[in-house]
XYZ file of C-alpha atoms in Angstrom:
440
model
C -0.100 0.031 0.087
C 1.292 3.643 -0.952
C 2.009 5.600 2.495
C 1.850 9.806 3.006
C 4.259 11.481 5.281
C 2.915 13.826 7.442
C 5.342 16.748 8.157
C 5.856 19.396 10.688
C 4.051 22.321 9.149
C 5.297 26.145 9.082
C 2.473 28.050 11.242
C 3.921 31.838 10.954
C 6.494 34.008 9.624
C 9.813 33.140 10.547
C 8.963 30.003 12.544
C 11.520 27.207 12.043
C 10.414 24.599 14.627
C 7.845 23.317 16.832
C 7.080 21.564 19.991
C 4.840 18.421 19.838
C 2.536 19.049 22.757
C 0.214 15.874 22.298
C -0.833 13.072 19.600
C -4.434 12.378 18.980
C -3.867 9.124 17.430
C -1.314 6.049 18.084
C -0.029 3.378 15.698
C -2.649 1.245 14.010
C -5.292 4.021 14.362
C -7.648 4.435 11.425
C -8.165 7.770 10.092
C -10.526 9.910 8.090
C -9.363 13.085 6.106
C -9.384 16.220 8.570
C -8.981 13.838 11.706
C -6.819 15.718 14.440
C -3.466 14.105 14.336
C -1.538 15.953 16.700
C -1.144 19.358 18.522
C 1.720 21.762 17.885
C 2.980 24.711 19.626
C 5.181 27.434 18.417
C 6.528 30.709 19.151
C 3.355 32.246 17.463
C 0.616 29.757 17.881
C -0.888 26.635 19.270
C -2.557 24.807 16.740
C -4.577 21.209 16.149
C -2.988 19.624 13.018
C -5.661 17.557 10.585
C -4.775 14.792 8.367
C -5.339 15.544 4.793
C -5.578 11.854 3.666
C -7.315 9.033 5.285
C -5.778 5.717 6.030
C -4.153 3.803 8.996
C -1.172 5.369 11.006
C 1.755 3.272 10.036
C 4.443 4.936 12.033
C 4.976 7.702 14.633
C 8.388 9.362 14.563
C 8.601 11.681 17.370
C 7.192 11.714 20.938
C 5.277 14.554 22.862
C 7.526 17.245 23.996
C 9.964 16.892 21.250
C 10.969 19.729 19.021
C 10.829 19.256 15.718
C 12.279 21.473 12.910
C 9.874 22.824 10.000
C 9.283 20.124 7.187
C 10.300 17.233 9.220
C 8.349 13.934 8.682
C 6.560 13.227 11.979
C 4.195 10.308 11.007
C 3.664 8.182 8.056
C 0.043 7.177 6.980
C -0.923 4.146 4.842
C -3.412 4.900 2.418
C -6.574 3.101 2.056
C -9.825 3.458 0.214
C -10.140 6.495 -2.360
C -7.015 7.953 -1.302
C -5.100 4.491 -2.191
C -7.140 4.294 -5.780
C -6.327 7.476 -6.503
C -2.664 7.404 -5.472
C -0.938 8.690 -8.354
C -2.543 12.257 -7.607
C -1.086 11.944 -3.832
C 1.504 14.166 -2.609
C 3.659 12.217 -0.541
C 5.883 15.285 0.091
C 3.667 17.728 1.140
C 2.383 18.924 4.506
C -0.750 21.256 5.427
C -0.076 24.549 3.730
C 0.530 27.950 5.470
C 1.021 31.389 4.176
C 4.518 31.497 3.787
C 7.316 30.413 1.550
C 9.228 27.501 2.654
C 12.543 26.566 1.071
C 12.305 23.361 -1.250
C 13.589 20.184 0.141
C 16.427 18.239 -1.575
C 14.942 15.919 -4.219
C 14.934 12.081 -2.903
C 14.249 8.853 -4.605
C 11.046 8.016 -3.053
C 11.182 4.335 -1.545
C 9.072 2.021 -3.516
C 6.075 1.893 -1.007
C 6.027 5.928 -1.075
C 4.197 7.816 -3.584
C 6.273 10.328 -5.486
C 4.065 12.022 -7.729
C 4.191 16.041 -6.884
C 1.252 17.748 -5.235
C -1.205 20.013 -7.441
C -1.176 23.512 -6.750
C -3.042 26.314 -7.844
C -1.789 29.523 -9.302
C -0.558 31.525 -5.981
C 1.613 28.418 -5.370
C -0.001 27.850 -1.977
C -3.031 25.757 -2.058
C -2.936 21.497 -1.757
C -5.596 19.137 -3.138
C -6.116 15.847 -1.502
C -6.420 12.753 -3.908
C -10.159 12.421 -3.052
C -10.954 16.097 -4.056
C -8.619 15.805 -7.209
C -10.571 12.944 -7.960
C -14.178 14.262 -7.394
C -13.271 17.359 -9.240
C -12.221 15.198 -12.402
C -15.238 13.346 -12.528
C -17.545 16.581 -12.130
C -15.387 17.719 -14.980
C -14.107 20.897 -12.622
C -11.368 22.984 -14.223
C -8.015 23.932 -12.312
C -9.327 27.696 -12.396
C -12.612 26.861 -11.025
C -11.582 24.553 -8.491
C -9.010 27.203 -7.323
C -11.981 29.667 -6.821
C -13.804 27.335 -4.430
C -13.919 28.416 -0.997
C -12.354 25.666 1.420
C -13.519 25.576 5.133
C -10.556 22.967 6.121
C -7.383 23.837 7.950
C -5.653 26.890 6.465
C -8.762 27.285 3.818
C -7.859 23.892 2.633
C -10.676 22.749 0.339
C -11.965 19.350 2.014
C -14.194 16.583 0.523
C -17.072 18.399 2.031
C -16.494 21.463 0.325
C -16.359 19.801 -3.093
C -19.152 17.665 -2.777
C -21.505 20.738 -1.611
C -20.051 22.630 -4.426
C -20.699 19.885 -6.857
C -24.370 19.307 -5.516
C -25.195 23.123 -5.685
C -23.878 23.246 -9.234
C -25.983 20.569 -10.102
C -29.346 22.058 -8.234
C -28.719 25.095 -10.503
C -27.217 27.412 -7.315
C -24.355 29.843 -7.816
C -21.834 29.098 -5.333
C -20.058 32.056 -3.447
C -16.511 32.137 -5.423
C -14.027 32.511 -2.320
C -10.681 30.931 -3.279
C -8.300 29.894 -0.626
C -5.518 32.948 -0.353
C -2.468 31.325 1.603
C -0.360 33.796 -0.875
C 3.332 32.758 -0.246
C 5.342 35.807 1.395
C 8.601 36.539 0.266
C 11.331 34.481 1.816
C 13.276 36.207 4.755
C 16.596 37.756 3.700
C 19.423 35.804 4.993
C 21.398 37.902 7.373
C 25.016 37.795 8.008
C 26.273 35.527 10.733
C 26.294 37.097 13.899
C 29.106 37.591 15.764
C 29.834 35.221 18.967
C 28.555 36.729 22.271
C 30.570 38.032 24.843
C 30.708 35.688 27.887
C 27.815 36.397 30.380
C 28.641 36.515 34.130
C 27.642 33.941 36.054
C 24.432 34.458 37.941
C 24.879 33.459 41.890
C 21.969 31.120 43.019
C 21.525 31.285 46.547
C 19.910 28.792 48.831
C 16.224 29.066 48.527
C 16.396 30.850 45.300
C 13.988 28.959 42.516
C 15.210 28.284 38.991
C 12.360 28.267 36.284
C 13.177 27.359 33.038
C 11.445 29.500 30.187
C 8.974 27.054 28.108
C 9.509 27.242 24.549
C 7.407 30.152 23.673
C 8.860 32.359 26.284
C 12.387 31.390 24.837
C 11.128 32.592 21.374
C 9.461 35.637 22.844
C 12.672 36.828 24.763
C 15.026 36.237 21.614
C 12.423 38.139 19.259
C 12.736 41.151 21.885
C 16.208 41.204 21.948
C 16.336 41.347 18.125
C 13.940 43.782 17.741
C 15.719 46.119 19.963
C 18.850 45.094 18.314
C 17.406 45.740 14.969
C 15.500 49.179 15.143
C 16.895 52.150 16.739
C 13.480 52.810 18.908
C 12.231 55.989 19.815
C 8.981 56.578 21.681
C 6.724 59.668 21.580
C 3.631 60.248 24.248
C 0.608 62.217 24.094
C -2.359 62.632 26.710
C -5.556 62.267 25.173
C -9.113 63.730 26.089
C -11.519 60.613 25.670
C -14.332 62.104 27.179
C -16.586 62.042 24.373
C -15.618 58.450 23.801
C -16.442 57.608 27.372
C -19.864 59.280 27.403
C -20.893 57.238 23.978
C -19.745 53.874 25.188
C -21.372 54.596 28.725
C -24.726 55.186 26.528
C -24.285 52.523 24.063
C -22.527 49.468 25.831
C -25.919 47.797 27.047
C -27.475 47.908 23.702
C -24.305 46.795 22.112
C -24.367 43.561 24.544
C -27.891 42.735 23.732
C -27.428 43.049 20.179
C -23.969 41.412 19.719
C -23.487 39.486 22.678
C -20.284 40.547 23.491
C -18.807 43.723 25.517
C -18.215 47.012 23.842
C -14.588 47.959 25.203
C -12.381 50.991 24.172
C -10.404 48.700 21.951
C -12.476 49.002 18.856
C -12.527 52.522 18.836
C -8.865 52.836 19.460
C -8.419 50.555 16.539
C -10.497 52.238 14.299
C -8.723 55.763 14.801
C -5.537 54.078 14.465
C -6.855 52.806 10.765
C -7.867 55.965 9.872
C -4.364 57.707 10.739
C -2.377 55.009 8.947
C -4.214 56.030 5.919
C -3.531 59.457 6.402
C 0.109 58.690 7.325
C 0.895 55.334 4.842
C 4.883 55.584 5.666
C 3.775 54.495 9.639
C 2.105 51.104 7.770
C 5.202 49.981 6.199
C 8.542 47.642 6.360
C 12.245 47.904 6.079
C 14.191 45.801 3.504
C 17.936 46.900 3.696
C 17.707 50.541 2.413
C 13.841 50.005 0.929
C 11.007 51.003 2.562
C 7.950 48.775 1.634
C 4.511 51.049 2.277
C 1.866 48.216 2.621
C -1.545 48.462 0.583
C -3.338 46.398 3.229
C -3.798 47.747 6.834
C -3.625 44.962 8.847
C -3.579 45.665 12.732
C -2.226 43.068 15.329
C -3.830 43.227 18.833
C -1.549 41.935 21.674
C -3.233 39.357 23.760
C -2.038 38.356 27.029
C -2.283 34.363 27.479
C -3.212 32.757 30.872
C 0.163 31.064 30.666
C 1.901 34.473 30.851
C 3.184 34.381 27.576
C 1.782 36.974 24.538
C 0.446 36.631 21.168
C -0.659 39.095 18.542
C -3.653 37.994 16.283
C -4.040 40.135 13.482
C -7.388 41.849 12.102
C -7.048 41.833 8.344
C -8.015 45.021 6.132
C -8.882 46.678 9.462
C -9.625 50.053 7.465
C -12.446 48.523 5.835
C -14.477 47.419 9.025
C -16.724 49.247 10.931
C -16.685 49.581 14.566
C -19.273 46.676 14.863
C -16.841 44.275 12.904
C -13.823 45.328 14.763
C -15.219 44.754 18.064
C -16.524 41.252 17.037
C -13.260 40.339 15.133
C -11.080 41.579 18.409
C -13.342 39.581 20.866
C -13.529 36.361 18.252
C -9.547 36.676 17.889
C -8.842 36.733 21.495
C -11.069 33.901 22.548
C -9.280 31.665 19.870
C -5.754 32.897 21.240
C -6.682 32.382 24.843
C -8.327 28.855 23.778
C -4.928 27.840 21.684
C -7.356 27.901 18.518
C -5.335 30.461 16.334
C -4.398 29.274 13.002
C -1.388 30.180 11.202
C -3.137 32.915 9.244
C -4.411 34.632 12.198
C -0.914 35.503 13.484
C 0.749 36.568 9.918
C 0.392 39.667 7.720
C 0.416 42.266 10.346
C 1.739 45.901 9.194
C 0.854 47.829 12.464
C 0.296 46.503 16.116
C -1.929 47.823 19.244
C -0.941 46.645 22.561
C -3.571 47.637 25.728
C -1.468 48.629 28.854
C -4.800 50.032 30.333
C -6.125 46.469 30.787
C -3.729 45.846 33.366
C -4.505 49.365 34.757
C -1.131 50.828 33.582
C -1.013 54.071 32.541
C 1.820 54.279 30.275
C 4.470 51.983 28.486
C 6.998 51.792 25.872
C 6.277 48.823 24.120
C 8.867 47.215 21.623
C 8.260 47.277 17.915
C 6.843 43.847 16.500
C 9.191 43.122 13.626
C 9.405 43.430 10.590
C 6.763 46.334 11.480
C 8.105 50.060 12.069
C 5.937 51.142 14.849
C 3.482 49.835 17.611
C 1.082 51.799 19.816
C 0.597 51.354 23.637
C -2.579 52.721 25.003
C -2.843 53.379 28.790
C -5.775 53.284 31.176
C -8.690 55.728 30.900
C -8.916 57.892 34.329
C -10.515 60.640 35.567
C -8.454 63.892 35.801
C -9.176 67.530 36.686
C -8.435 69.738 33.588
C -8.459 73.424 32.607
C -11.378 74.064 29.871
C -11.601 77.096 27.929
C -15.234 78.255 27.773
C -16.989 81.500 26.255
C -16.678 82.823 29.851
C -13.266 81.808 30.510
C -11.175 78.908 31.723
C -12.895 76.695 33.867
C -11.746 73.454 35.791
C -13.430 70.250 35.133
C -13.556 66.480 35.499
C -12.382 64.886 32.143
C -11.562 61.280 31.156
C -7.837 61.039 29.976
C -5.485 58.402 28.730
C -1.841 58.333 27.316
C -0.876 56.992 23.901
C 2.581 56.016 23.490
C 3.942 55.271 20.300
C 7.160 53.425 19.692
C 8.700 53.462 16.112
C 11.717 52.708 14.242
C 13.923 55.809 13.703
C 15.421 54.728 10.556
C 11.941 55.185 8.838
C 10.409 57.319 10.733
C 11.499 60.585 12.314
C 10.290 62.689 15.231
C 7.730 65.038 13.308
C 6.489 62.238 11.573
C 6.013 59.883 14.393
C 4.442 62.907 16.654
C 2.018 63.977 13.908
C 0.718 60.332 13.578
C -0.140 59.566 17.277
C -1.391 63.124 17.449
C -3.653 62.197 14.343
C -5.300 58.999 16.662
C -5.509 61.168 19.434
C -7.406 63.757 17.381
C -9.732 60.983 16.177
C -10.659 59.811 19.786
C -11.185 63.205 20.897
C -13.545 64.156 18.695
C -14.958 61.044 18.543
C -18.285 60.057 16.513
C -19.783 56.800 15.848
């Protein structure tokens, strides 16, 4: 019987390895397409990895807790039924796809028991089809272009047997299915940097009796390395403004109960801050960019990442795609859904990729201000502090008066190679203006 290799997928930009948290199957188990095989934890996301084929688990090559490089075979499946019957279309060298280019593995001659035919990909070089889907499309005389446009509900937008069957049934019954091709367009491979110089020896830290030594977990180690890398890469500057958000506070107080009843979620201040940021990014497109050598790449899409604190103390940044095209309700529901997925370890690779700007909410911890570290390869990040009541001098037709106002601090950290003080200051001031003159 032919076999199919399950490999460690790449679940995020610059991810090179993952830790197998748990296996949901054992050797000898019979599995169906889309059955969960194992859970993997990377620096950016935890995800359940489904099987792209049906068959029997022939071999499991790594144990729970093992750290496995991306692209490494972790298990082998003996193909059965429809998959085995259409083995010529089965991609023995493929794994579930995510939205990032991977270096091509060395070509090796496949053993006699393995299927060596290449996988079918769409014109975006990112979509993969199982043998079952390929066969059903062939029988229904669906062209490759048409197949590429069918929306998939499987892992990372993959087209499952259920999707293609539903599409065929709708077509036969005269229903025009909604087009929506999978969109895991591969991003450019990162530029290889020069090897780093050997680090200077670090002084030994004395450990006294009674001290507790706590090893960092996998995600903690990666986050620590990324923070050091970001500070070393970008010359950070932080500028801060105080914002009078009294109008916003009054608006939220008036509408939060109705919003909760209508949408089923709490109305926080974060959607309003996100909307103001999206508007300001349209006004100042240089902030929505990345730096590649001496080339500044201004991004067309405005994809705003929202930092989410996890129960284990780690941090992850799910991304709201095309935030500038959403209204306040859309932003609120997207933020709530992504935060819930993050805390339940249900984020997909696509959920944490493609960000162009990040917001971190210090106010959720009742902090007034902070100087956040840039989320590479972005060039700026906004920190939002807690909203507090403060006495303030207000100008009126009858003269200045002291009144109680709701105020907060916004802090913008930015890459001084791309953004100078005038631009950074104007940008964060524009966000403040949108919030101070809030209208919804």
